[in-house]
mmCIF file of C-alpha atoms in Angstrom:
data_model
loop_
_atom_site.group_PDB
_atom_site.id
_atom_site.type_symbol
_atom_site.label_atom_id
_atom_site.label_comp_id
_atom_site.label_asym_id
_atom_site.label_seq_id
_atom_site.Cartn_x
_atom_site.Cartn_y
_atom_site.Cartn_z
ATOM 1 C CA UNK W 1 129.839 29.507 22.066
ATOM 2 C CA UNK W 2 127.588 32.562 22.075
ATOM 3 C CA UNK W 3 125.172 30.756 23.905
ATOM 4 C CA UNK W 4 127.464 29.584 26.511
ATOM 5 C CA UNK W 5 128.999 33.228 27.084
ATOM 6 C CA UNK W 6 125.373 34.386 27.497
ATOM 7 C CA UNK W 7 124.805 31.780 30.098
ATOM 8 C CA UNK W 8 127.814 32.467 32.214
ATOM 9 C CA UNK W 9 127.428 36.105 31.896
ATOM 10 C CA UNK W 10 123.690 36.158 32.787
ATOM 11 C CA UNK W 11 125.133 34.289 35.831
ATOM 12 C CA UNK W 12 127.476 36.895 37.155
ATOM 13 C CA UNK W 13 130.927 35.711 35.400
ATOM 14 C CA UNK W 14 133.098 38.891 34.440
ATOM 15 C CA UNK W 15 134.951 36.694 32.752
ATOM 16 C CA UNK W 16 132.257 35.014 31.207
ATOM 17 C CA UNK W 17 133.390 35.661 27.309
ATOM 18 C CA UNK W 18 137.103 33.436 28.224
ATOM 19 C CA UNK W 19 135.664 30.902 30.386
ATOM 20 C CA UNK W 20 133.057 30.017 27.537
ATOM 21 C CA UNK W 21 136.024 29.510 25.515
ATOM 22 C CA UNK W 22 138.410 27.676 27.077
ATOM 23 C CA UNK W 23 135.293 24.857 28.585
ATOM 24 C CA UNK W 24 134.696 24.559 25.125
ATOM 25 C CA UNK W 25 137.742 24.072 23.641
ATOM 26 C CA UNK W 26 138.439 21.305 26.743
ATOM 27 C CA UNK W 27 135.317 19.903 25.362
ATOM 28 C CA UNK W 28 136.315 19.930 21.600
ATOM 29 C CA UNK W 29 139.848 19.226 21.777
ATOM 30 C CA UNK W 30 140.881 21.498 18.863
ATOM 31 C CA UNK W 31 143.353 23.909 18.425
ATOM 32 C CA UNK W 32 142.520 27.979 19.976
ATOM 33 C CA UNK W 33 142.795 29.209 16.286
ATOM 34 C CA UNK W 34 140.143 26.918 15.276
ATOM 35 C CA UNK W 35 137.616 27.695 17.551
ATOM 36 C CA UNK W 36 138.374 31.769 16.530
ATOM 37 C CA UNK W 37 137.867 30.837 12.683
ATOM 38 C CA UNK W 38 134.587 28.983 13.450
ATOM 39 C CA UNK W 39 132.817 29.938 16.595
ATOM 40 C CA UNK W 40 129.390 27.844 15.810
ATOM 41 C CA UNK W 41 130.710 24.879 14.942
ATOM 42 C CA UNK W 42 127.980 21.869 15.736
ATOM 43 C CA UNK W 43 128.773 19.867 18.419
ATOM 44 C CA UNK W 44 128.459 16.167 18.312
ATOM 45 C CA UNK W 45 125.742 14.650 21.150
ATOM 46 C CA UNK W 46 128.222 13.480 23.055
ATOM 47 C CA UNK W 47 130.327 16.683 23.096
ATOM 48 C CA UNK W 48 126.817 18.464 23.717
ATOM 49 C CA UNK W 49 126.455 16.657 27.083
ATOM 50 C CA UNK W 50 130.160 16.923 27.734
ATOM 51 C CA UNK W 51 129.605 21.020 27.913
ATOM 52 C CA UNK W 52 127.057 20.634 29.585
ATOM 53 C CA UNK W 53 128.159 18.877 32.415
ATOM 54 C CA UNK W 54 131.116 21.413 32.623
ATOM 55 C CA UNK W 55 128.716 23.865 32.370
ATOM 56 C CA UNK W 56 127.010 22.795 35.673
ATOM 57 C CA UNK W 57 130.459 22.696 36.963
ATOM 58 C CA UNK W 58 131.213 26.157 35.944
ATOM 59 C CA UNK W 59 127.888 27.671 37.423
ATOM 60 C CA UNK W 60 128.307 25.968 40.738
ATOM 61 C CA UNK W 61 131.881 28.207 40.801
ATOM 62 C CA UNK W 62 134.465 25.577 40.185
ATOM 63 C CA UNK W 63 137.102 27.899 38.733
ATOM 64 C CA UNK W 64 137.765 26.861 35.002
ATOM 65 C CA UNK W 65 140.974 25.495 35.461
ATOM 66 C CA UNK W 66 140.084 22.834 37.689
ATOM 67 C CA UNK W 67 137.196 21.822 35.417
ATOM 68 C CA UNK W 68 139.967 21.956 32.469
ATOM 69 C CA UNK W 69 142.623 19.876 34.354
ATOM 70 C CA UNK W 70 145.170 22.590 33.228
ATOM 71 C CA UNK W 71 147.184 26.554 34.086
ATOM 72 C CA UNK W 72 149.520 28.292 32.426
ATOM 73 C CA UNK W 73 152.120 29.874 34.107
ATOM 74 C CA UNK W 74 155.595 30.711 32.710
ATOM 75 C CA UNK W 75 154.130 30.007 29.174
ATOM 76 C CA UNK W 76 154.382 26.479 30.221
ATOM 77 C CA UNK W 77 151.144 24.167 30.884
ATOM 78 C CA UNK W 78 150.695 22.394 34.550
ATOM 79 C CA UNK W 79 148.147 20.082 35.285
ATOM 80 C CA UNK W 80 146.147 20.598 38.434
ATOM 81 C CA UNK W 81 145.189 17.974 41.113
ATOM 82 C CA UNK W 82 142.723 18.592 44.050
ATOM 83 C CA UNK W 83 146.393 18.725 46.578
ATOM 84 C CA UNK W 84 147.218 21.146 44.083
ATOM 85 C CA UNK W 85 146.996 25.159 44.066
ATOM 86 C CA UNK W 86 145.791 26.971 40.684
ATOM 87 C CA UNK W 87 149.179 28.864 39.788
ATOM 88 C CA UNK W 88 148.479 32.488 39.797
ATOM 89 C CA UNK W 89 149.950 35.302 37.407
ATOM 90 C CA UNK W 90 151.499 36.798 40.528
ATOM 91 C CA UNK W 91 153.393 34.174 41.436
ATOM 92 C CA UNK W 92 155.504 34.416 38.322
ATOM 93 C CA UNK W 93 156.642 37.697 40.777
ATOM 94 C CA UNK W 94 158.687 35.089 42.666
ATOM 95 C CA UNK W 95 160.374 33.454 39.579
ATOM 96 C CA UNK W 96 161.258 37.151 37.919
ATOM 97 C CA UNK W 97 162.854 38.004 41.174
ATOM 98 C CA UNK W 98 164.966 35.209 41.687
ATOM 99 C CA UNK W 99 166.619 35.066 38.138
ATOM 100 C CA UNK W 100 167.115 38.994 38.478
ATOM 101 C CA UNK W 101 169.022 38.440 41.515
ATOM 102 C CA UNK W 102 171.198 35.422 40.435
ATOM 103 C CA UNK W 103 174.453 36.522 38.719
ATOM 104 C CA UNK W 104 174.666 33.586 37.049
ATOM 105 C CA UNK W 105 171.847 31.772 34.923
ATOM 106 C CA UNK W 106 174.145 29.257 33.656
ATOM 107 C CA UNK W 107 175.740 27.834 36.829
ATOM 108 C CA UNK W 108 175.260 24.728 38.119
ATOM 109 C CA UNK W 109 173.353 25.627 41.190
ATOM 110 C CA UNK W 110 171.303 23.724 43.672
ATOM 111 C CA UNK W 111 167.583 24.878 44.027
ATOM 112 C CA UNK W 112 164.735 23.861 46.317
ATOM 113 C CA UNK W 113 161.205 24.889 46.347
ATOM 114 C CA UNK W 114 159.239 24.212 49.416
ATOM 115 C CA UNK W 115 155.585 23.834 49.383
ATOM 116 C CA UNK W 116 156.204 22.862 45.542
ATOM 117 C CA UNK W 117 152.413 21.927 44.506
ATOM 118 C CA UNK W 118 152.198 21.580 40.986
ATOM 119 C CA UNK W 119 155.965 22.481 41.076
ATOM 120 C CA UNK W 120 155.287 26.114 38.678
ATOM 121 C CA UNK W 121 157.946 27.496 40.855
ATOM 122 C CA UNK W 122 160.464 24.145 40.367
ATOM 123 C CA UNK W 123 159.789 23.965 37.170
ATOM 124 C CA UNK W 124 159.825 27.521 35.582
ATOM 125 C CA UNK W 125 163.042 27.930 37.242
ATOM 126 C CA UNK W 126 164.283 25.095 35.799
ATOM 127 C CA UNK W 127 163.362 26.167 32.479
ATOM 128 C CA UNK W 128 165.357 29.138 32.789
ATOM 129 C CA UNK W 129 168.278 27.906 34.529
ATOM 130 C CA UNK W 130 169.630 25.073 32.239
ATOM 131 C CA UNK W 131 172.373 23.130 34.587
ATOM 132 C CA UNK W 132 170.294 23.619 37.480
ATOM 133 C CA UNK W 133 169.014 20.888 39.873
ATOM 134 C CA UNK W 134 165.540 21.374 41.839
ATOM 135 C CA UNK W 135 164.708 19.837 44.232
ATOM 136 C CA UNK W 136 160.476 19.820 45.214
ATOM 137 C CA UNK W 137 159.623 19.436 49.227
ATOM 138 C CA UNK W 138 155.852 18.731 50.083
ATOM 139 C CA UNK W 139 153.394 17.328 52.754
ATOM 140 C CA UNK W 140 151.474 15.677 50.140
ATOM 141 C CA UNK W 141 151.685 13.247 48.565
ATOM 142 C CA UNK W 142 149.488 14.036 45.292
ATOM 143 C CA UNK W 143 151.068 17.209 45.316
ATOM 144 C CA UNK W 144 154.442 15.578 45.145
ATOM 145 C CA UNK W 145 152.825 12.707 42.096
ATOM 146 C CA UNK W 146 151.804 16.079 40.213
ATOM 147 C CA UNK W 147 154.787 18.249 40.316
ATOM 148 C CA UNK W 148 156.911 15.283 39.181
ATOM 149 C CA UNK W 149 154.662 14.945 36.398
ATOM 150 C CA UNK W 150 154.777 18.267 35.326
ATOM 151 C CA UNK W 151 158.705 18.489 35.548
ATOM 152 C CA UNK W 152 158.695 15.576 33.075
ATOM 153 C CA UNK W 153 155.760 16.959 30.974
ATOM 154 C CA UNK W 154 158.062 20.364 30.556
ATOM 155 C CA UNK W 155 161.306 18.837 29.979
ATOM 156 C CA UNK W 156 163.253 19.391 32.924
ATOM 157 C CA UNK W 157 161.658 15.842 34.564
ATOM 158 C CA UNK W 158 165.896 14.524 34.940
ATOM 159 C CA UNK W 159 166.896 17.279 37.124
ATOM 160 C CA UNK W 160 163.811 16.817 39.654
ATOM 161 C CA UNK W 161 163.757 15.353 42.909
ATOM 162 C CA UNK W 162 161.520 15.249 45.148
ATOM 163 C CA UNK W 163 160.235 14.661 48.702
ATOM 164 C CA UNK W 164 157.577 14.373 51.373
ATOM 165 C CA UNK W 165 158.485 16.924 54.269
ATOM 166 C CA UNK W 166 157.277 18.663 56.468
ATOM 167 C CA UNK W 167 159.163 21.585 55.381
ATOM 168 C CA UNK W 168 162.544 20.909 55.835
ATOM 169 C CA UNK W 169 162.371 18.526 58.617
ATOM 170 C CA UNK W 170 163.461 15.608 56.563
ATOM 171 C CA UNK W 171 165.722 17.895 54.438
ATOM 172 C CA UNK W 172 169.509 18.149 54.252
ATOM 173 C CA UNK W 173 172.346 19.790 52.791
ATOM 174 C CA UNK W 174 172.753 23.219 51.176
ATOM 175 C CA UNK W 175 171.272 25.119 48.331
ATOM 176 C CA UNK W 176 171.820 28.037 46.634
ATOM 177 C CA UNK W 177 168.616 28.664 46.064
ATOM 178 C CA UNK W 178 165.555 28.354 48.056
ATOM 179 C CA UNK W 179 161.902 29.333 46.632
ATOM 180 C CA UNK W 180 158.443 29.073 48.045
ATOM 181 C CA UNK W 181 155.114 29.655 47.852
ATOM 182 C CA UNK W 182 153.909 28.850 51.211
ATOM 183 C CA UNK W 183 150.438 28.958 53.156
ATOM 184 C CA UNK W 184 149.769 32.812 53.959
ATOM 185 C CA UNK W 185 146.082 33.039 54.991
ATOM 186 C CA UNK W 186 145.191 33.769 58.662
ATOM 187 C CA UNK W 187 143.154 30.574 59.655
ATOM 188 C CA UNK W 188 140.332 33.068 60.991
ATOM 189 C CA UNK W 189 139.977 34.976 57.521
ATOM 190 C CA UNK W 190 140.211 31.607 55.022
ATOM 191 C CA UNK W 191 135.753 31.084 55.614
ATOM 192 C CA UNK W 192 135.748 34.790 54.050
ATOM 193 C CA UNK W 193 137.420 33.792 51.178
ATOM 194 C CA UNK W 194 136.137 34.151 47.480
ATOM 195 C CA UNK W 195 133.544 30.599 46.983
ATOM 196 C CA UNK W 196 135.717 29.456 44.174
ATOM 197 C CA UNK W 197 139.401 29.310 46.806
ATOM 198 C CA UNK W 198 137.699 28.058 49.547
ATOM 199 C CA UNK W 199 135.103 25.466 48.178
ATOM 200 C CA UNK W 200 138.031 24.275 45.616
ATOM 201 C CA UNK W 201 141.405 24.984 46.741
ATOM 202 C CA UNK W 202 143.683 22.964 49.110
ATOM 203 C CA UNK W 203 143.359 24.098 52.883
ATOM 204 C CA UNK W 204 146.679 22.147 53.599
ATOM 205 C CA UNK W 205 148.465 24.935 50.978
ATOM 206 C CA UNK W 206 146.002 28.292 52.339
ATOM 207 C CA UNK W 207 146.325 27.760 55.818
ATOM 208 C CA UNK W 208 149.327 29.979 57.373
ATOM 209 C CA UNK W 209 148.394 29.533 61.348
ATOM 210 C CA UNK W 210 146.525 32.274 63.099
ATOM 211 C CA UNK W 211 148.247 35.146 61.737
ATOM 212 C CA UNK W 212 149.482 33.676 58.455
ATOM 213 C CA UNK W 213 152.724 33.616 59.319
ATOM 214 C CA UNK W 214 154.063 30.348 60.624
ATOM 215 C CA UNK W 215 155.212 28.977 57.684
ATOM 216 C CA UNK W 216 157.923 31.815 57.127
ATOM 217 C CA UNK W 217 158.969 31.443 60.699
ATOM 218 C CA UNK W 218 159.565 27.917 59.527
ATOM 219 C CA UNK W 219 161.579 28.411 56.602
ATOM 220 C CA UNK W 220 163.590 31.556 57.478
ATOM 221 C CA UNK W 221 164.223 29.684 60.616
ATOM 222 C CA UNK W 222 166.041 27.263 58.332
ATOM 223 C CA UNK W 223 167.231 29.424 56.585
ATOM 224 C CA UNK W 224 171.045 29.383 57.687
ATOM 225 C CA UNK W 225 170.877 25.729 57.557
ATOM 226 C CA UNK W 226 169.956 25.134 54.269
ATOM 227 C CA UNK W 227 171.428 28.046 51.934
ATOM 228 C CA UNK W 228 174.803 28.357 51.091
ATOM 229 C CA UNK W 229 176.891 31.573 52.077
ATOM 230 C CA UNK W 230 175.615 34.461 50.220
ATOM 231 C CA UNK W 231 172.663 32.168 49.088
ATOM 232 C CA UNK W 232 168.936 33.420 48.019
ATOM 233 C CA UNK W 233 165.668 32.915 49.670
ATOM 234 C CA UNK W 234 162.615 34.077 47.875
ATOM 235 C CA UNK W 235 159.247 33.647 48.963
ATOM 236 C CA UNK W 236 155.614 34.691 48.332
ATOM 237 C CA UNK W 237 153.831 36.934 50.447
ATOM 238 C CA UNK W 238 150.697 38.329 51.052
ATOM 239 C CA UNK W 239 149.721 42.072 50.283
ATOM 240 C CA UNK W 240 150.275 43.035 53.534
ATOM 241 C CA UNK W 241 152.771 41.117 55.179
ATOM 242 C CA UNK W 242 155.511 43.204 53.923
ATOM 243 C CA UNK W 243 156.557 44.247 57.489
ATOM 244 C CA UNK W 244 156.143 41.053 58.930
ATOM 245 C CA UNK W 245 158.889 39.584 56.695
ATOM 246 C CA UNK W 246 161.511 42.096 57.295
ATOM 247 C CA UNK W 247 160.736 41.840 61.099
ATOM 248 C CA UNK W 248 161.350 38.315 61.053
ATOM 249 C CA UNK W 249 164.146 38.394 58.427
ATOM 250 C CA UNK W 250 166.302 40.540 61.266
ATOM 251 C CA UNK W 251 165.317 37.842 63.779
ATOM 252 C CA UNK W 252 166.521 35.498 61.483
ATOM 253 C CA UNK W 253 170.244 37.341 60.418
ATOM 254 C CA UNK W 254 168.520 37.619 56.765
ATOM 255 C CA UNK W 255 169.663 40.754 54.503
ATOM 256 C CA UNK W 256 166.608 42.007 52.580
ATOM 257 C CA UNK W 257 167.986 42.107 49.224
ATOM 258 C CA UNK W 258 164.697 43.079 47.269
ATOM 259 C CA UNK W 259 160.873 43.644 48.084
ATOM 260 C CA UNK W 260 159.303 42.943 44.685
ATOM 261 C CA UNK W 261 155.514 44.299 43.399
ATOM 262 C CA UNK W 262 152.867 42.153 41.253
ATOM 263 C CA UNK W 263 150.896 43.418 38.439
ATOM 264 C CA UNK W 264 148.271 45.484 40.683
ATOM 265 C CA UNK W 265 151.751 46.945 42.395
ATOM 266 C CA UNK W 266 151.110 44.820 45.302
ATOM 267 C CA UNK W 267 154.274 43.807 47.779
ATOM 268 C CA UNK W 268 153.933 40.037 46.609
ATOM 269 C CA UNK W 269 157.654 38.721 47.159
ATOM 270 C CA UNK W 270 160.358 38.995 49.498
ATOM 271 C CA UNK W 271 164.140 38.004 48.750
ATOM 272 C CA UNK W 272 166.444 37.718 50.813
ATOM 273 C CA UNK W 273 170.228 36.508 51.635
ATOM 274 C CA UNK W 274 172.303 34.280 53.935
ATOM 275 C CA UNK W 275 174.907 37.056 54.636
#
């Protein structure tokens, strides 16, 4: 492992010590603890060539979890797919925010998540909210194959549905909760991204329009339609599209009920209420 760490680092990976660890443990297949007890164990020739080609991977800046097949997020494991976002610690902003603002964790309520990708939103939520249904909405299709996956992977696979929207067009009824983690990037700014988001990541789920902000028009558009009375909408944002969101909220006949901050006390979630 030391020798892979040295690699990476020499390479320009701040993270170089983690990654070393966790492409070797996807080549190994043993437990975490293992690996800590005996950091040199010999490696077989086939798992030598294995690490090496996710080596190559690695140094060409495919971001570790893709090359692992795997994220955490919510303490519970998602597999990835190439329609699929890499779920991001500050996501887990959008999940805090909407269990602090329901009154009830143990009502049956009626939950959709739009733009679901792997589902971490669907599922987490479900996790937490035990006679919940959820309900996943996607464009694609893979997406759509992987979030169901992971809902059964994480036990809450028999109260998942899903479907292939474009947003809500094919959607009807009313929830009482309505997540999302939509596309936020300004289509001008998404060739200045980081290599590792642009080169790997989904455009479909990036891609927000030409100010970032067509997919909220979208969905608070909807809103009305699709939440109960006094229902929650809570959605992702970019750092600075704070503004935006309550400008459009008012359009909209939203009530702002919270603004919430990630770990680098970034604005990274909005909720809001059908009054």
């Amino acid at each position: 492992m030391k020798n892979l760490r040295r690699t990476l680092s020499e390479a320009g990976f701040e993270t170089a010590a983690l990654d070393a660890r966790l492409l070797l443990l996807s080549v190994l297949h043993v437990p975490a603890t293992e690996l800590i007890t005996n950091p040199d164990v010999p490696l077989t020739a086939d798992e030598a060539d294995r690490l090496e080609a996710v080596t190559r991977r690695r140094l060409a800046h495919e971001p570790v979890a893709r090359i692992v097949g795997e994220r955490e997020f919510w303490g519970l494991p998602f597999a990835l797919s190439p329609e699929t976002l890499v779920p991001r610690p500050d996501t887990e902003t959008v999940v805090e925010t909407a269990l602090d603002l329901l009154p009830d964790r143990q009502a049956p309520l009626l939950m959709a998540d739009f733009g679901t990708g792997s589902g971490c939103l669907l599922v987490a939520l479900l996790h937490e909210l035990p006679r919940t249904t959820g309900l996943g909405v996607d464009l694609s299709l893979g997406a759509l194959e992987t979030a169901r996956r992971n809902a059964w992977a994480n036990g809450v696979g028999q109260r998942s549905l899903f479907a292939l929207s474009h947003w809500a067009d094919a959607i009807t009824g009313r929830f009482d909760l309505i997540v999302s983690n939509p596309p936020y990037i300004a289509s001008p700014v998404i060739p200045t991204l980081d290599r590792e988001v642009r080169e790997h990541d989904p455009i479909l789920a990036l891609d927000g329009g030409p100010d970032g902000l067509e997919p909220y028009r979208i969905l608070l558009g909807e809103a009305k339609r699709l939440l109960v009375p006094g229902g929650l909408l809570v959605v992702e944002i970019g750092f600075d599209q704070a503004q935006d969101l309550r400008s459009l909220a008012a359009t909209h006949g939203l009530e702002i009920l919270r603004v919430a901050h990630d770990l680098s006390d970034s604005p990274r979630c909005v909720a809001m209420r059908h009054p």
